[in-house]
CSV table of C-alpha atoms in Angstrom, one decimal:
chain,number,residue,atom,x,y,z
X,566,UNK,CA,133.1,98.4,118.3
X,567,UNK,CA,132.2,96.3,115.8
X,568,UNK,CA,129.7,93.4,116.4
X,569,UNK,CA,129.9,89.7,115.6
X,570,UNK,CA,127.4,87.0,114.9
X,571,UNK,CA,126.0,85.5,118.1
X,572,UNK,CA,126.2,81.6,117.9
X,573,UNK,CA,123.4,79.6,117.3
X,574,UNK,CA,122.7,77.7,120.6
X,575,UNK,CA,122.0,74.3,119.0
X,576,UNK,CA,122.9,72.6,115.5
X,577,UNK,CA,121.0,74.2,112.3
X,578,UNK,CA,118.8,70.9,112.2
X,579,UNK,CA,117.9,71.0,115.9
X,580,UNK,CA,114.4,72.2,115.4
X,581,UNK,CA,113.5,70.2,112.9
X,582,UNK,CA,110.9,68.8,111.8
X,583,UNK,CA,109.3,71.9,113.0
X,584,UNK,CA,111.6,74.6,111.6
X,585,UNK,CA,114.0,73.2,108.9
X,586,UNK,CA,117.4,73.1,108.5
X,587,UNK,CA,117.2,75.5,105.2
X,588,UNK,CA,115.2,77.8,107.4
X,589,UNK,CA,117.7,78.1,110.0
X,590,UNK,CA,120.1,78.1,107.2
X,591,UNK,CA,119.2,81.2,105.5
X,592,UNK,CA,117.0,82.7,108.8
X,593,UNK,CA,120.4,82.7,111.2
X,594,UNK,CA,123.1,82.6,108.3
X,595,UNK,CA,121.8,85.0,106.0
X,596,UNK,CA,119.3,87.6,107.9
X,597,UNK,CA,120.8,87.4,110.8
X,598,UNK,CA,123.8,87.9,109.6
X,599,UNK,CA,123.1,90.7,107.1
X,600,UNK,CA,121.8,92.7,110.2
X,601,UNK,CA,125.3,92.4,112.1
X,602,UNK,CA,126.7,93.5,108.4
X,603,UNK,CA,124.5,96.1,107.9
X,604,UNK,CA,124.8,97.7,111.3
X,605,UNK,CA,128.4,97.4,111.4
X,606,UNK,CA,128.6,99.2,108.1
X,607,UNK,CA,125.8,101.9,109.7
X,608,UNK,CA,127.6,102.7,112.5
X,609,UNK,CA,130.9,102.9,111.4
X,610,UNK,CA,131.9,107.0,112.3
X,611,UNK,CA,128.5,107.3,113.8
X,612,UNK,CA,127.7,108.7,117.2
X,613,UNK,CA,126.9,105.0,118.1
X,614,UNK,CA,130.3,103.2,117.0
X,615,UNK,CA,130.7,102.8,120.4
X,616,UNK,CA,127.6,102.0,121.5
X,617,UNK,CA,126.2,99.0,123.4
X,618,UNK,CA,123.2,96.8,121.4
X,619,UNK,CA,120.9,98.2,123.8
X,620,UNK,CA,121.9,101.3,123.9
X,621,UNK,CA,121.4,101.7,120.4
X,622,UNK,CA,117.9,100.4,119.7
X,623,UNK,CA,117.2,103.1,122.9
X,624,UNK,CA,118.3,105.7,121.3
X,625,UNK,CA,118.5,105.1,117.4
X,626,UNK,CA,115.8,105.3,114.5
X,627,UNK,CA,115.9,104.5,110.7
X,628,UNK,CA,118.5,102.1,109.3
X,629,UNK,CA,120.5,101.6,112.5
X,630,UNK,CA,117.2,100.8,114.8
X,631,UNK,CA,116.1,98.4,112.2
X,632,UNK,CA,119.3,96.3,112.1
X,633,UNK,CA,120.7,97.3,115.8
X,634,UNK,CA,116.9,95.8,116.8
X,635,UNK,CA,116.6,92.3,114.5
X,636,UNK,CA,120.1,91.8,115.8
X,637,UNK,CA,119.0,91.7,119.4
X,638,UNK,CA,115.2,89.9,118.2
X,639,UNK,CA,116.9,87.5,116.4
X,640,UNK,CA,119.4,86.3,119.2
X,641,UNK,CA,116.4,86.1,121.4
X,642,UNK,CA,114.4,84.4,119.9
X,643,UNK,CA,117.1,81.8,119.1
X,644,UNK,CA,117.9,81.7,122.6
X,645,UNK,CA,114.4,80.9,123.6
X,646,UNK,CA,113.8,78.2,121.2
X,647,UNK,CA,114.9,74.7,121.5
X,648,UNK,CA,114.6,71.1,120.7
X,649,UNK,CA,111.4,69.8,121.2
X,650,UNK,CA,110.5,68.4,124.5
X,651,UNK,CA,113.8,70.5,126.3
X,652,UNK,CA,111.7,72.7,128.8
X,653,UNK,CA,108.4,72.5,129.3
X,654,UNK,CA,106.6,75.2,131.5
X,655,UNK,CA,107.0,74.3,135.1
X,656,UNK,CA,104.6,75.5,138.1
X,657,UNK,CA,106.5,78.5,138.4
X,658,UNK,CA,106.2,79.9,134.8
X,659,UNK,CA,102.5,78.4,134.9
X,660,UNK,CA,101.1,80.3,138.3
X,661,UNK,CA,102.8,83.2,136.6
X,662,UNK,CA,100.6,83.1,133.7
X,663,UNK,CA,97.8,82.1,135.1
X,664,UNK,CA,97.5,85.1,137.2
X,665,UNK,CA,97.9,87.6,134.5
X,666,UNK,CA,95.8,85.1,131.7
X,667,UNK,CA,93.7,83.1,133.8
X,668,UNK,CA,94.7,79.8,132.4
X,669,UNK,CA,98.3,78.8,130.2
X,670,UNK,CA,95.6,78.2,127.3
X,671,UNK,CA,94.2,81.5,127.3
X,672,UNK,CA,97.6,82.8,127.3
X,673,UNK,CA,98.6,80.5,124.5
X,674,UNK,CA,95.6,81.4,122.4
X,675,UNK,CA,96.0,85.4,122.9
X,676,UNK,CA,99.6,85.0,122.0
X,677,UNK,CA,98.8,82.9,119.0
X,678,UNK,CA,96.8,85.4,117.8
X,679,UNK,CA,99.4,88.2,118.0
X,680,UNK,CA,100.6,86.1,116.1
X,681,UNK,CA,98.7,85.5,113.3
X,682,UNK,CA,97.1,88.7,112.8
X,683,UNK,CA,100.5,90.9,112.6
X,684,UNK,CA,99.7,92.3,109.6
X,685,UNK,CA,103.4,92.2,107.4
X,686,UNK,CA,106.5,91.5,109.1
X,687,UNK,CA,106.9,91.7,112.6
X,688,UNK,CA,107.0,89.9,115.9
X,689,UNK,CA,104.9,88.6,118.7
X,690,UNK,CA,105.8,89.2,122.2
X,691,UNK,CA,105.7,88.6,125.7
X,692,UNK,CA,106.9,90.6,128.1
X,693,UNK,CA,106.9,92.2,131.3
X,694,UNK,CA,106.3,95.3,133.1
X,695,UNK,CA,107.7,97.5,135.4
X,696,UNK,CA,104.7,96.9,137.3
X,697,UNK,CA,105.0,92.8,137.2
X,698,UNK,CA,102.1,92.3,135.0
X,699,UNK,CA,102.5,90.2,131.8
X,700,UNK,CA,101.9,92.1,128.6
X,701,UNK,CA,101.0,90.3,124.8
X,702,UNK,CA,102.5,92.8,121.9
X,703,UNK,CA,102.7,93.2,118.3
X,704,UNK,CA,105.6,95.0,116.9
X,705,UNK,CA,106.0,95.7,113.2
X,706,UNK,CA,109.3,95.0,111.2
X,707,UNK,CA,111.9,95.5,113.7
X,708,UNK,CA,109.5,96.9,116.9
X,709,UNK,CA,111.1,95.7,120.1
X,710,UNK,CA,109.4,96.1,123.8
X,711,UNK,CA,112.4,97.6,125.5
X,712,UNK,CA,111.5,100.7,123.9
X,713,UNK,CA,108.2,100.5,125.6
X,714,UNK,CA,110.1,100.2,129.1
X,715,UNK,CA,109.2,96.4,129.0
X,716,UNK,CA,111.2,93.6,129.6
X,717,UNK,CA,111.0,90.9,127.1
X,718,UNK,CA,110.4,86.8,128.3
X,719,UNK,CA,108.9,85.2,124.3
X,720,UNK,CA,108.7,86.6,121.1
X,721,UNK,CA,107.8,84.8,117.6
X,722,UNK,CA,109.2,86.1,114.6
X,723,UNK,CA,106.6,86.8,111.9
X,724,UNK,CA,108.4,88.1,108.6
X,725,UNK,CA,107.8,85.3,106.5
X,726,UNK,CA,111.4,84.6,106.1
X,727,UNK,CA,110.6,82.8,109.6
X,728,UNK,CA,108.2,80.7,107.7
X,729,UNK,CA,108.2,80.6,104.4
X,730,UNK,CA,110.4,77.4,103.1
X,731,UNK,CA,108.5,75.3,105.5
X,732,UNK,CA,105.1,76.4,106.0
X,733,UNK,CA,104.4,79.2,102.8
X,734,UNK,CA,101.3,81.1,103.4
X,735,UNK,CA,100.4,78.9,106.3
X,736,UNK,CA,101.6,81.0,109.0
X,737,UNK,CA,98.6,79.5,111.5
X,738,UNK,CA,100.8,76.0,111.2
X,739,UNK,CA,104.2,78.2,111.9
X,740,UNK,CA,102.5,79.5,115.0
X,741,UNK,CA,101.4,75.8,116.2
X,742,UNK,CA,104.8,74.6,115.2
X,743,UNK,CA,106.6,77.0,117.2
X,744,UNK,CA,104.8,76.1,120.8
X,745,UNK,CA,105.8,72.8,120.1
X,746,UNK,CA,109.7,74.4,120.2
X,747,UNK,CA,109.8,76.7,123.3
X,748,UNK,CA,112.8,76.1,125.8
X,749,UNK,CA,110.5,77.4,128.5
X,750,UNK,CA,113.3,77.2,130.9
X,751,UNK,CA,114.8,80.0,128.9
X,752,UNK,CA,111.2,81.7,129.7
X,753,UNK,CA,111.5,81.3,133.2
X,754,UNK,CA,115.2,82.8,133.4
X,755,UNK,CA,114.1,85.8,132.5
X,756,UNK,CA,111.2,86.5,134.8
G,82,UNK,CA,47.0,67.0,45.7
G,83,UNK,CA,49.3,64.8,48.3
G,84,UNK,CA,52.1,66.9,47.4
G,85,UNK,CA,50.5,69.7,49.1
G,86,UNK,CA,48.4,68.5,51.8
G,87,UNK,CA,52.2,66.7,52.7
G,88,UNK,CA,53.8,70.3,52.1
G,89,UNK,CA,50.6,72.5,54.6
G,90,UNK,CA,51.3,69.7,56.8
G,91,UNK,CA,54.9,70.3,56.9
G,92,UNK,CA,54.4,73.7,56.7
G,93,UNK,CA,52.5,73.9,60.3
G,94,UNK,CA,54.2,71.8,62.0
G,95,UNK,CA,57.3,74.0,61.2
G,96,UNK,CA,55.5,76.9,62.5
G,97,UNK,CA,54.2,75.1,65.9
G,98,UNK,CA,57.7,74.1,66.4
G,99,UNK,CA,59.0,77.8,65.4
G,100,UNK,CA,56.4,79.0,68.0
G,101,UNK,CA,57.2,76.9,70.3
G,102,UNK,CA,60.8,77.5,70.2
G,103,UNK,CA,60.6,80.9,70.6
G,104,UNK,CA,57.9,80.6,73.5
G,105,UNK,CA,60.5,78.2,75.3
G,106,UNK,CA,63.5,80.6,74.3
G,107,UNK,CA,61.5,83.8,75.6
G,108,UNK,CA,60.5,82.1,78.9
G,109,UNK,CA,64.4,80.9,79.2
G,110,UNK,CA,65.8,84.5,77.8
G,111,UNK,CA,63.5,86.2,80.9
G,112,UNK,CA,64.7,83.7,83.3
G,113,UNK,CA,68.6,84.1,82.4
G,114,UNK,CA,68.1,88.1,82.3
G,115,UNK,CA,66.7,87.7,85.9
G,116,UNK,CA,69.2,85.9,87.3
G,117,UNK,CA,72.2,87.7,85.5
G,118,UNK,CA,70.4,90.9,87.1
G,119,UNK,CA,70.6,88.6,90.7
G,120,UNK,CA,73.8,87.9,90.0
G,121,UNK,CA,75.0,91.9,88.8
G,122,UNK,CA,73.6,93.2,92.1
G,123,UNK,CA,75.5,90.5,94.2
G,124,UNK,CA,78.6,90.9,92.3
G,125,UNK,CA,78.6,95.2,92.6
G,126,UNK,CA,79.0,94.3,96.5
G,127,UNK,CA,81.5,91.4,96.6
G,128,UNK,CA,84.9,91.4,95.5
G,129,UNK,CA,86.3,88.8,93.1
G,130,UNK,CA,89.6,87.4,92.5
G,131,UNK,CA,90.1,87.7,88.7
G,132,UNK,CA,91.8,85.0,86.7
G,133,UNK,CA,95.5,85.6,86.1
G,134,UNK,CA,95.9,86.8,82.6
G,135,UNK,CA,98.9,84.2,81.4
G,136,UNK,CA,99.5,80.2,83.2
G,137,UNK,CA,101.4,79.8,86.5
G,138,UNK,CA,104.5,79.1,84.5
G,139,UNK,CA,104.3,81.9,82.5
G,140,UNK,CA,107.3,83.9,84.0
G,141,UNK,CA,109.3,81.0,84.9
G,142,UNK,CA,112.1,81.5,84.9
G,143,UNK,CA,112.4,84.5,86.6
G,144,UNK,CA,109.2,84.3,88.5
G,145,UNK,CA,108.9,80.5,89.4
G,146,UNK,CA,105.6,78.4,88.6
G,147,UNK,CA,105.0,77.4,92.6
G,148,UNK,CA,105.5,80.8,93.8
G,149,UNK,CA,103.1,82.6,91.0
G,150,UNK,CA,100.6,79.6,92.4
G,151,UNK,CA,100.5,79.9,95.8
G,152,UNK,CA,101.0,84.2,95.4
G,153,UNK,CA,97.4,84.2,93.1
G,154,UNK,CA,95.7,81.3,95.0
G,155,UNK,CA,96.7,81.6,98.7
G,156,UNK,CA,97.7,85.2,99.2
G,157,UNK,CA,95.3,87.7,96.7
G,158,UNK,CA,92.5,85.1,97.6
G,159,UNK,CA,93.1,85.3,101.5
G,160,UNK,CA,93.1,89.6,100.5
G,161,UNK,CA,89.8,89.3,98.6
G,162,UNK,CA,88.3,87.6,100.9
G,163,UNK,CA,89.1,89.2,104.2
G,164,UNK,CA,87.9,92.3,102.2
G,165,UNK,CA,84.7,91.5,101.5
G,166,UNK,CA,83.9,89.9,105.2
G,167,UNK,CA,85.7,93.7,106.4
G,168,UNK,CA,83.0,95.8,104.2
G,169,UNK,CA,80.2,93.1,104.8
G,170,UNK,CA,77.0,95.1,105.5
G,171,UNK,CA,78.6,98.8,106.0
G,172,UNK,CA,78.6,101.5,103.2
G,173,UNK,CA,81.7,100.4,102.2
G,174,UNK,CA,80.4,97.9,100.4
G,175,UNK,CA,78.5,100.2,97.6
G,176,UNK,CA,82.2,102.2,97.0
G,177,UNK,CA,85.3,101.1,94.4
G,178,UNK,CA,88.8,100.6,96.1
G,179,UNK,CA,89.3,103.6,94.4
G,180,UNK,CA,87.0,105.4,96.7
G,181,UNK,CA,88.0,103.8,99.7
G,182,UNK,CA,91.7,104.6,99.2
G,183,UNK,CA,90.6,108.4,98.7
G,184,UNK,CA,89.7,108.4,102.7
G,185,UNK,CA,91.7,105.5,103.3
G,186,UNK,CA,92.2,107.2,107.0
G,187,UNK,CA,88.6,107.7,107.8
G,188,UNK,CA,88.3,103.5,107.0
G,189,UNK,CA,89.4,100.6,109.4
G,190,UNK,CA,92.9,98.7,109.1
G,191,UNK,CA,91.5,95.6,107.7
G,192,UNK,CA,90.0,97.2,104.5
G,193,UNK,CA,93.4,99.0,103.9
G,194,UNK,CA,94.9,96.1,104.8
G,195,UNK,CA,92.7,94.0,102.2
G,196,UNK,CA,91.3,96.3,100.0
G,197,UNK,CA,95.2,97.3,99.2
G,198,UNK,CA,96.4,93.8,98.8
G,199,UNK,CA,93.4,93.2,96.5
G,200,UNK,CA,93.9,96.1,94.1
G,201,UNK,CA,97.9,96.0,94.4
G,202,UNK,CA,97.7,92.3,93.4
G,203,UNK,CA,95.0,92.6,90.7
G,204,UNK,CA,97.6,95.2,89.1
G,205,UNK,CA,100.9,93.4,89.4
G,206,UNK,CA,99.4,90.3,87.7
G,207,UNK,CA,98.4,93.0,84.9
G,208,UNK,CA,102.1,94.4,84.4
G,209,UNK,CA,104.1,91.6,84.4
G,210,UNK,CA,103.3,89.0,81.5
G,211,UNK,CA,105.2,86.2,79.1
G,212,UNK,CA,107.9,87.8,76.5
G,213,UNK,CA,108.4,91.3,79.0
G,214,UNK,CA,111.0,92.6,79.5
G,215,UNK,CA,112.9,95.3,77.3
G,216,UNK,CA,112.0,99.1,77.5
G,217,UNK,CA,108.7,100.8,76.9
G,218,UNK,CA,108.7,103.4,74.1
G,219,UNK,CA,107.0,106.5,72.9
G,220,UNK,CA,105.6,109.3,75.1
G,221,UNK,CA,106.2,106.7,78.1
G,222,UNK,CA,109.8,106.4,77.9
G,223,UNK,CA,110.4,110.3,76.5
G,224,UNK,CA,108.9,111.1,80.2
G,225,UNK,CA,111.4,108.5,81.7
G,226,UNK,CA,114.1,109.7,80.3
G,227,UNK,CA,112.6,113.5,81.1
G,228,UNK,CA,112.2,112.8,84.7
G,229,UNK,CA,115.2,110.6,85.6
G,230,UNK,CA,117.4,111.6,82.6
G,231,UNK,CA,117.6,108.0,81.3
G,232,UNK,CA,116.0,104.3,81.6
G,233,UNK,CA,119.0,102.8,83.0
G,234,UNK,CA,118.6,105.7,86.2
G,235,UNK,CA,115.3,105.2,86.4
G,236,UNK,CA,115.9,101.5,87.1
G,237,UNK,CA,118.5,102.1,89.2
G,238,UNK,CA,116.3,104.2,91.3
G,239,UNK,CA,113.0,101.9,91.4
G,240,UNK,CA,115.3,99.3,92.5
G,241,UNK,CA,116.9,101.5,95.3
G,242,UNK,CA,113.2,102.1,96.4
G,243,UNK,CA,112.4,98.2,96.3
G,244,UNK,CA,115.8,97.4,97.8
G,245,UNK,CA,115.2,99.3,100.7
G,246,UNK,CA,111.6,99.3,101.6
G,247,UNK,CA,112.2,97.7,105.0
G,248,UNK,CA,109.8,94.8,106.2
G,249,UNK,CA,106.7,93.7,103.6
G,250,UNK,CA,105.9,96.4,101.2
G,251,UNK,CA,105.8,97.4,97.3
G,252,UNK,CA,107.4,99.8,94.9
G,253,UNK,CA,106.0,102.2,92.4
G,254,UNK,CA,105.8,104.2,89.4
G,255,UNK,CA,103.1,106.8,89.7
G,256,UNK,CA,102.1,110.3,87.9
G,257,UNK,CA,101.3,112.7,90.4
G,258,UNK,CA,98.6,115.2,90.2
G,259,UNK,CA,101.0,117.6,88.2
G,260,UNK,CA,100.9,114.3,85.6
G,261,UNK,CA,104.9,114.1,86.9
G,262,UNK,CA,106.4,110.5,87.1
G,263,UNK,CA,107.3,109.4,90.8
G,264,UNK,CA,109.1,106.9,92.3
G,265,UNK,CA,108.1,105.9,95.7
G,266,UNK,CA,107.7,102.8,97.8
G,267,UNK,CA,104.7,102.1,100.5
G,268,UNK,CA,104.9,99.7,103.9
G,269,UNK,CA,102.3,96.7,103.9
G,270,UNK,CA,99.5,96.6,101.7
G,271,UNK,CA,99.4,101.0,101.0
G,272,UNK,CA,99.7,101.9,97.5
G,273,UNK,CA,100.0,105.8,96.3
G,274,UNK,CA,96.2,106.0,95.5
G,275,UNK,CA,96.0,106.2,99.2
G,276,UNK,CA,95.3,109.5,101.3
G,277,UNK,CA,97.7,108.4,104.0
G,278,UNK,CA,100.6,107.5,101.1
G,279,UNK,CA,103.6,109.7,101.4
G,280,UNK,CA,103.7,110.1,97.9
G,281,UNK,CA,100.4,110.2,95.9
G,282,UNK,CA,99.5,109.2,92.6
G,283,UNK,CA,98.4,106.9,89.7
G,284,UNK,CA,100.6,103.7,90.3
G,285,UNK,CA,101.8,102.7,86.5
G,286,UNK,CA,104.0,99.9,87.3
G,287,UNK,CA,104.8,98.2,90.7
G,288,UNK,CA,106.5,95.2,92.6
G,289,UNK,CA,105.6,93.3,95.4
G,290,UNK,CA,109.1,93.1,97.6
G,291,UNK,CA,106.5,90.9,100.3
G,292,UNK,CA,109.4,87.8,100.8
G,293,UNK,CA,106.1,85.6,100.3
G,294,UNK,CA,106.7,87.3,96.3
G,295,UNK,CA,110.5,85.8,96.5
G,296,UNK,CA,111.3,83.7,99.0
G,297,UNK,CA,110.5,80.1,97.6
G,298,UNK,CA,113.1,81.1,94.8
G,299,UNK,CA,115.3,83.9,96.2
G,300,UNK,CA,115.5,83.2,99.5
G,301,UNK,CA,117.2,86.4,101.5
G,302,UNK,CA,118.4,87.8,98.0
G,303,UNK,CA,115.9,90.5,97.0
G,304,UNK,CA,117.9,92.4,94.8
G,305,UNK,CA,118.3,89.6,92.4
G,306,UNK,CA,114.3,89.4,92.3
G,307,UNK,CA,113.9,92.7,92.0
G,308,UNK,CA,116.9,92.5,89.1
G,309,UNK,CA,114.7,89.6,87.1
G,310,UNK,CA,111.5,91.8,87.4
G,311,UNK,CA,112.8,93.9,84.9
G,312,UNK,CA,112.3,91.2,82.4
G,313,UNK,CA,108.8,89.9,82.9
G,314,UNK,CA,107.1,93.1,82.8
G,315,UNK,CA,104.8,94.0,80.0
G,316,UNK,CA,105.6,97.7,79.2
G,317,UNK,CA,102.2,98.1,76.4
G,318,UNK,CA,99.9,97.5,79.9
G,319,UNK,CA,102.5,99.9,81.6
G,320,UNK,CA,102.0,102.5,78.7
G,321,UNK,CA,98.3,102.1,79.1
G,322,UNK,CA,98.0,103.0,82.7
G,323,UNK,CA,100.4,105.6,81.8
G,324,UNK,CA,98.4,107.1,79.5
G,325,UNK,CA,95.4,106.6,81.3
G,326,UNK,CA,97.0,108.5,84.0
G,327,UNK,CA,97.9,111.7,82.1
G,328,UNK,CA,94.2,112.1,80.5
C-alpha cells in the first residue's frame, strides 16, 4: 500500500496573516510531502508495506517511525487548525479543561510553554488518557502520544520549519499566533 | 642673566608638570588596573558572545547576510545567555565548557542545552570565513585521504551524516582519542566533546543542519546548504584545530 498526500483542509492562504502562504507552501508541500515520499520509499518490501499509518508508528523505529509519525502529526495538526474566528471553545470543551487545568488560561499558558521550551524540533500536545484525564506533552522530532497509549485532541508543531519564514527565532509570537488559529470544534470531536 | 632665570623657570615648571603627570597617570594606572581586575573576575564567571570574525555578508552568497544576522544575534546570544542564568551561582560557574561537557551527564539539560549551543556556535563562526572553500592540505588532508581514502568520500560521507541527522542537530569532524578522524553527527545542541556523545572526540570542523541555519534561504532543501558549506569554510582554522587535536 502505498500512501498519498492528505489534502489540505483549507486554501494555502487560509491562515494567514498568522501562518503564511509560503509557510503552508513549503510546510504542507514540501515536508509534508517528503514524509509520504520517504515512507513510501522505506517501506517498499518491508514487513510494513501493508501496514496501516497507525499501525506503523505502533510498531516501527528509525527512519520509518520518523516519517510514518510526521505523516500522521502533520495531517493533524492541519486538521485542527483553521481560519481565524471558525471554532472557538464552547462550554463543553471549556468544563473539560477546566476540570483537569483549573481555568482555560492555565491550560493555555501550560500548553504554551510546552511549547516554547521544546528544546529542537518537536511538538506540543494535548491529549487524553485512558483514564479521562487531560495530559500536556512534549515530544522530540517525530514523538507522537499514541505510543504512550494516549489519544491525541491539539498539538503545535515546533521544528522551526513551522515557523521560520514568518516569525524566525521568535517562536513565543508562533505560539501566540497559533491560539489565535485553532478550529476548536475539531478539538471537541475528538474528545 | 634673563636667559637663564627664563630657562630655571622653564625648567621647573617642566618638572611640576612631569610630576604631576605622572602622579595623575599613577593614580589613573591604579584605578584602571582595579577595575580591569573587577572586570577579569566578573568575566571568568559569565559567558560572552564573541564578535563574529568576518561582516554579516561575508559568506553571502552561500550563507545569506539576514540569516548569518539573526543566527549570531538572536540564536548564539539567546544560548549564551540562558547559559549563564543556568550556571548562575552553582560550581558550574568556576568550570570551562570543556569541563562541563566532560560530565555532561552528571549536569542539568539546560547547560547542555546552552553550554553546547554556546561552544558549537563560537566554533562554526571560527571555520567558515570569506574566500573558503577548496581543500585543506598537508598532514590534514594526507589523514583525509588515509581515513576515507579520498576528499571527495570524505565529503560524500560528512554530508550523508548532515543529510540525515533527523530533527535539529550538527555534523562533525573529530580525532578520537586514538588521534583517528571521525565522522559523526549529534541531536540538538551535543557535540563529540560530550561524555554522553556516541562518538567522542576533538570536533575539527562542523555544521549546524538546525533549519534556523538554512531555512530563510533553503527552505526544506538541506542538501543544497549542506552542498554550499563546502565553499565557505576556512580549511587553515580547520588545520589548526586539527593539529591542536593530535598534540
Amino acid at each position: 500500500m502505498s500512501f498519498i498526500l492528505p489534502a489540505l483542509p483549507y486554501a494555502e492562504n487560509a491562515l494567514e496573516p498568522h501562518i503564511s502562504e509560503k509557510t503552508i507552501g513549503f510546510h504542507y508541500g514540501k515536508h509534508h510531502q517528503a514524509y509520504v515520499n520517504k515512507l513510501n520509499e522505506l517501506i517498499k518490501g518491508s514487513e510494513f508495506e501493508k501496514s496501516s499509518l497507525e499501525d506503523i508508528i505502533l510498531n516501527s523505529s528509525g527512519a520509518i517511525f520518523n516519517n510514518a509519525a510526521q505523516i500522521w502529526n502533520h495531517t493533524f495538526y492541519w486538521n485542527i487548525l483553521g481560519p481565524k474566528g471558525l471554532g472557538n471553545p464552547n462550554e463543553i470543551i471549556l468544563n473539560v479543561i477546566n476540570e483537569n487545568f483549573g481555568s482555560f488560561e492555565k491550560f493555555k499558558a501550560e500548553f504554551t510553554n510546552a511549547a516554547v521550551t521544546l528544546f529542537g524540533s518537536g511538538w506540543a500536545w494535548l491529549s487524553k488518557g485512558k483514564n479521562g484525564k487531560l495530559v500536556i506533552s512534549q515530544e522530540s522530532n517525530a514523538g507522537n502520544p499514541l505510543t504512550k497509549g494516549l489519544k491525541p485532541l491539539l498539538t503545535c508543531d515546533v521544528w522551526e520549519h513551522a515557523y521560520y519564514i514568518d516569525f524566525q527565532n521568535r517562536r513565543p509570537d508562533y505560539a501566540a499566533a497559533f491560539w489565535e488559529l485553532v478550529d476548536w470544534r475539531k478539538v471537541e470531536s475528538l474528545l | 642673566m634673563i636667559k637663564h632665570k627664563k630657562m630655571k623657570k622653564l625648567l621647573s615648571f617642566t618638572l611640576l608638570s612631569a610630576l604631576v603627570f605622572m602622579l595623575m597617570s599613577f593614580s589613573n594606572y591604579t584605578e584602571t588596573n582595579k577595575t580591569k581586575h573587577k572586570i577579569g573576575e566578573y568575566m571568568k564567571t559569565k559567558h560572552e558572545l564573541g564578535a563574529l570574525p568576518y561582516a554579516y555578508d561575508a559568506l553571502e552568497p552561500y550563507i545569506d547576510k539576514a540569516t548569518m544576522e539573526i543566527h549570531h544575534t538572536k540564536h548564539h546570544q539567546a544560548y549564551v545567555n540562558n547559559l549563564n542564568a543556568a550556571i548562575e551561582g552553582t560550581e558550574m560557574e568556576g568550570k570551562s565548557l570543556e569541563e562541563l561537557f566532560a560530565n555532561m551527564g552528571k549536569y542539568p539539560m539546560a547547560v547542555r542545552n546552552n553550554g553546547g549551543g554556546h561552544w558549537n556556535h563560537t566554533m562554526f563562526w571560527s571555520i567558515m570565513g570569506p574566500n573558503g572553500g577548496g581543500k585543506p592540505s598537508g598532514k590534514l588532508l594526507k589523514a583525509i585521504e588515509e581515513k576515507f581514502g579520498s576528499f571527495e568520500k570524505f565529503q560524500e560521507e560528512f554530508n550523508k551524516a548532515a543529510a540525515t541527522r533527523f530533527g535539529s542537530g550538527w555534523a562533525w569532524l573529530s580525532v578520537d582519542s586514538n588521534k583517528a578522524l571521525q565522522v559523526s553527527s549529534t541531536p540538538n545542541q551535543d557535540n563529540p566533546l560530550m561524555d554522553v556523545a556516541d562518538v567522542k572526540g576533538i570536533p575539527i570542523l562542523g555544521i549546524d543542519v538546525w533549519e534556523h541555519a538554512y531555512y530563510l534561504k533553503y527552505q526544506n532543501r538541506r542538501p543544497e546548504y549542506v552542498g554550499n558549506f563546502w565553499n565557505v569554510i576556512n580549511w587553515k582554522e580547520v588545520e589548526r584545530r586539527y593539529d591542536e587535536a593530535i598534540k
